Amino acid sequence: MKAALLVESLTGNTWKAAEMIAGHLQQEGWSITGLSPLRQPDHGALQAADLVIVGTWVHGAFIIGQAPWGIGAINALPAIGGKKAATFCTFALNPGKTLGAMEKSVAGLGADVVGGLALHRSKLAAHTEEFAARLVSALV
Ligand SMILES: Cc1cc2nc3c(=O)[nH]c(=O)nc-3n(C[C@H](O)[C@H](O)[C@H](O)COP(=O)(O)O)c2cc1C
């Protein structure tokens, strides 16, 4: 499997999570075609990928109004019809309906969204491993 990761990150957690996910997938024998900012997607990496992983962070009032930061940047990505996709977000307290909103946007790009996971920012090691394991078992 070849995966491209596209990430929005303000303070580094989501970027770090993406690097950890990429590492776990590589350990499973996957290739990573690229890890790039959501707002500056690596078009070659996207084209070469079977799976596009989109990550961002939860923005809101912590217990209400949570939403994916950079949803406009997701909506502005090039079409990825025919590819699989997965989403993740990092959060501090409660992700609310962030993943659902991300899935809708990514599906709107034409991708077949296979799943998503909210990763707690203080449990990135365990949660990125879990996410990668789920991807590997969903996409054998
Ligand atoms: C302005 C702002 C609003 C936030 N709102 C929420 C929130 O509503 N719920 C939550 O669980 N985390 C919230 N967070 C925490 C971030 O989602 C969390 O720290 C995330 O890991 C940041 O990712 P980054 O380091 O990649 O920027 C907020 C952070 C900021 C800066």
GROMACS .gro file of C-alpha atoms and ligand atoms in nm:
model
  171
    1MET     CA    1   0.000   0.000   0.000
    2LYS     CA    2   0.114   0.351  -0.077
    3ALA     CA    3  -0.005   0.633   0.148
    4ALA     CA    4   0.017   1.012   0.128
    5LEU     CA    5  -0.040   1.222   0.440
    6LEU     CA    6  -0.178   1.576   0.437
    7VAL     CA    7  -0.172   1.764   0.765
    8GLU     CA    8  -0.276   2.090   0.925
    9SER     CA    9  -0.091   2.167   1.249
   10LEU     CA   10  -0.055   2.479   1.462
   11THR     CA   11   0.160   2.369   1.755
   12GLY     CA   12   0.305   2.048   1.611
   13ASN     CA   13   0.095   1.770   1.765
   14THR     CA   14  -0.084   1.676   1.445
   15TRP     CA   15   0.237   1.687   1.242
   16LYS     CA   16   0.408   1.466   1.500
   17ALA     CA   17   0.111   1.227   1.493
   18ALA     CA   18   0.137   1.208   1.112
   19GLU     CA   19   0.508   1.124   1.134
   20MET     CA   20   0.431   0.851   1.387
   21ILE     CA   21   0.149   0.708   1.172
   22ALA     CA   22   0.383   0.709   0.870
   23GLY     CA   23   0.647   0.527   1.075
   24HIS     CA   24   0.402   0.261   1.192
   25LEU     CA   25   0.277   0.204   0.836
   26GLN     CA   26   0.632   0.176   0.703
   27GLN     CA   27   0.701  -0.088   0.966
   28GLU     CA   28   0.411  -0.283   0.816
   29GLY     CA   29   0.575  -0.263   0.474
   30TRP     CA   30   0.377   0.031   0.336
   31SER     CA   31   0.537   0.311   0.131
   32ILE     CA   32   0.483   0.674   0.221
   33THR     CA   33   0.466   0.883  -0.095
   34GLY     CA   34   0.472   1.212   0.099
   35LEU     CA   35   0.384   1.406   0.412
   36SER     CA   36   0.285   1.761   0.331
   37PRO     CA   37   0.085   2.052   0.472
   38LEU     CA   38  -0.284   2.049   0.384
   39ARG     CA   39  -0.250   2.398   0.239
   40GLN     CA   40   0.048   2.302   0.020
   41PRO     CA   41  -0.035   1.948  -0.092
   42ASP     CA   42   0.233   1.747  -0.265
   43HIS     CA   43   0.046   1.669  -0.587
   44GLY     CA   44   0.290   1.399  -0.697
   45ALA     CA   45   0.256   1.222  -0.362
   46LEU     CA   46  -0.122   1.238  -0.388
   47GLN     CA   47  -0.124   1.097  -0.739
   48ALA     CA   48   0.105   0.810  -0.643
   49ALA     CA   49  -0.093   0.712  -0.332
   50ASP     CA   50  -0.358   0.442  -0.294
   51LEU     CA   51  -0.461   0.588   0.043
   52VAL     CA   52  -0.476   0.957   0.134
   53ILE     CA   53  -0.463   1.028   0.509
   54VAL     CA   54  -0.590   1.371   0.612
   55GLY     CA   55  -0.518   1.505   0.961
   56THR     CA   56  -0.599   1.822   1.146
   57TRP     CA   57  -0.667   1.946   1.499
   58VAL     CA   58  -0.987   2.018   1.689
   59HIS     CA   59  -1.081   2.382   1.729
   60GLY     CA   60  -1.367   2.504   1.942
   61ALA     CA   61  -1.467   2.600   2.292
   62PHE     CA   62  -1.332   2.265   2.420
   63ILE     CA   63  -1.671   2.117   2.514
   64ILE     CA   64  -1.891   2.288   2.257
   65GLY     CA   65  -1.852   2.402   1.898
   66GLN     CA   66  -1.569   2.162   1.813
   67ALA     CA   67  -1.479   2.149   1.444
   68PRO     CA   68  -1.181   2.054   1.231
   69TRP     CA   69  -0.945   2.346   1.183
   70GLY     CA   70  -0.876   2.406   0.815
   71ILE     CA   71  -1.190   2.244   0.677
   72GLY     CA   72  -1.176   2.496   0.391
   73ALA     CA   73  -0.830   2.367   0.301
   74ILE     CA   74  -0.966   2.012   0.291
   75ASN     CA   75  -1.250   2.121   0.064
   76ALA     CA   76  -0.996   2.295  -0.162
   77LEU     CA   77  -0.782   1.983  -0.215
   78PRO     CA   78  -0.765   1.837  -0.565
   79ALA     CA   79  -1.014   1.560  -0.642
   80ILE     CA   80  -0.898   1.217  -0.525
   81GLY     CA   81  -1.165   1.002  -0.686
   82GLY     CA   82  -1.077   0.634  -0.705
   83LYS     CA   83  -0.855   0.652  -0.400
   84LYS     CA   84  -0.914   0.536  -0.046
   85ALA     CA   85  -0.891   0.794   0.231
   86ALA     CA   86  -0.878   0.807   0.610
   87THR     CA   87  -0.902   1.095   0.854
   88PHE     CA   88  -0.764   1.175   1.196
   89CYS     CA   89  -0.765   1.468   1.434
   90THR     CA   90  -0.573   1.551   1.749
   91PHE     CA   91  -0.755   1.702   2.044
   92ALA     CA   92  -0.715   1.799   2.408
   93LEU     CA   93  -1.050   1.736   2.573
   94ASN     CA   94  -1.330   1.635   2.341
   95PRO     CA   95  -1.328   1.606   1.961
   96GLY     CA   96  -1.706   1.648   1.931
   97LYS     CA   97  -1.824   1.583   1.576
   98THR     CA   98  -1.492   1.675   1.416
   99LEU     CA   99  -1.431   1.339   1.249
  100GLY     CA  100  -1.777   1.333   1.094
  101ALA     CA  101  -1.720   1.677   0.940
  102MET     CA  102  -1.379   1.569   0.809
  103GLU     CA  103  -1.519   1.250   0.660
  104LYS     CA  104  -1.789   1.447   0.478
  105SER     CA  105  -1.534   1.687   0.329
  106VAL     CA  106  -1.294   1.413   0.223
  107ALA     CA  107  -1.578   1.207   0.073
  108GLY     CA  108  -1.671   1.524  -0.118
  109LEU     CA  109  -1.331   1.502  -0.294
  110GLY     CA  110  -1.445   1.172  -0.440
  111ALA     CA  111  -1.251   0.940  -0.209
  112ASP     CA  112  -1.380   0.624  -0.049
  113VAL     CA  113  -1.332   0.703   0.322
  114VAL     CA  114  -1.241   0.386   0.509
  115GLY     CA  115  -1.237   0.533   0.859
  116GLY     CA  116  -1.105   0.787   1.101
  117LEU     CA  117  -0.980   0.824   1.455
  118ALA     CA  118  -0.952   1.106   1.709
  119LEU     CA  119  -0.611   1.097   1.880
  120HIS     CA  120  -0.565   1.248   2.224
  121ARG     CA  121  -0.267   1.484   2.216
  122SER     CA  122  -0.116   1.331   2.530
  123LYS     CA  123  -0.153   0.972   2.404
  124LEU     CA  124  -0.011   1.005   2.054
  125ALA     CA  125   0.214   0.699   2.081
  126ALA     CA  126  -0.071   0.461   2.167
  127HIS     CA  127  -0.333   0.626   1.951
  128THR     CA  128  -0.119   0.650   1.635
  129GLU     CA  129  -0.029   0.283   1.671
  130GLU     CA  130  -0.398   0.195   1.703
  131PHE     CA  131  -0.488   0.406   1.398
  132ALA     CA  132  -0.214   0.250   1.184
  133ALA     CA  133  -0.316  -0.101   1.295
  134ARG     CA  134  -0.678  -0.029   1.199
  135LEU     CA  135  -0.570   0.099   0.857
  136VAL     CA  136  -0.356  -0.206   0.793
  137SER     CA  137  -0.638  -0.445   0.883
  138ALA     CA  138  -0.895  -0.247   0.681
  139LEU     CA  139  -0.676  -0.239   0.371
  140VAL     CA  140  -0.516  -0.581   0.337
  141LIG     C1  141  -0.776   2.798   1.980
  141LIG     C2  142  -0.780   2.653   2.018
  141LIG     C3  143  -0.901   2.590   2.037
  141LIG     C4  144  -0.905   2.455   2.073
  141LIG     N1  145  -1.027   2.396   2.092
  141LIG     C5  146  -1.033   2.266   2.130
  141LIG     C6  147  -1.160   2.204   2.152
  141LIG     O1  148  -1.267   2.263   2.135
  141LIG     N2  149  -1.163   2.074   2.192
  141LIG     C7  150  -1.046   2.002   2.214
  141LIG     O2  151  -1.054   1.885   2.250
  141LIG     N3  152  -0.924   2.059   2.190
  141LIG     C8  153  -0.915   2.189   2.149
  141LIG     N4  154  -0.792   2.246   2.129
  141LIG     C9  155  -0.669   2.167   2.148
  141LIG    C10  156  -0.607   2.122   2.016
  141LIG     O3  157  -0.703   2.057   1.933
  141LIG    C11  158  -0.492   2.025   2.044
  141LIG     O4  159  -0.395   2.085   2.127
  141LIG    C12  160  -0.427   1.978   1.914
  141LIG     O5  161  -0.346   1.866   1.942
  141LIG    C13  162  -0.344   2.085   1.847
  141LIG     O6  163  -0.283   2.032   1.733
  141LIG     P1  164  -0.152   2.096   1.669
  141LIG     O7  165  -0.042   2.090   1.776
  141LIG     O8  166  -0.120   2.011   1.552
  141LIG     O9  167  -0.182   2.236   1.633
  141LIG    C14  168  -0.785   2.381   2.092
  141LIG    C15  169  -0.662   2.445   2.072
  141LIG    C16  170  -0.659   2.580   2.035
  141LIG    C17  171  -0.525   2.646   2.013
   0.00000   0.00000   0.00000
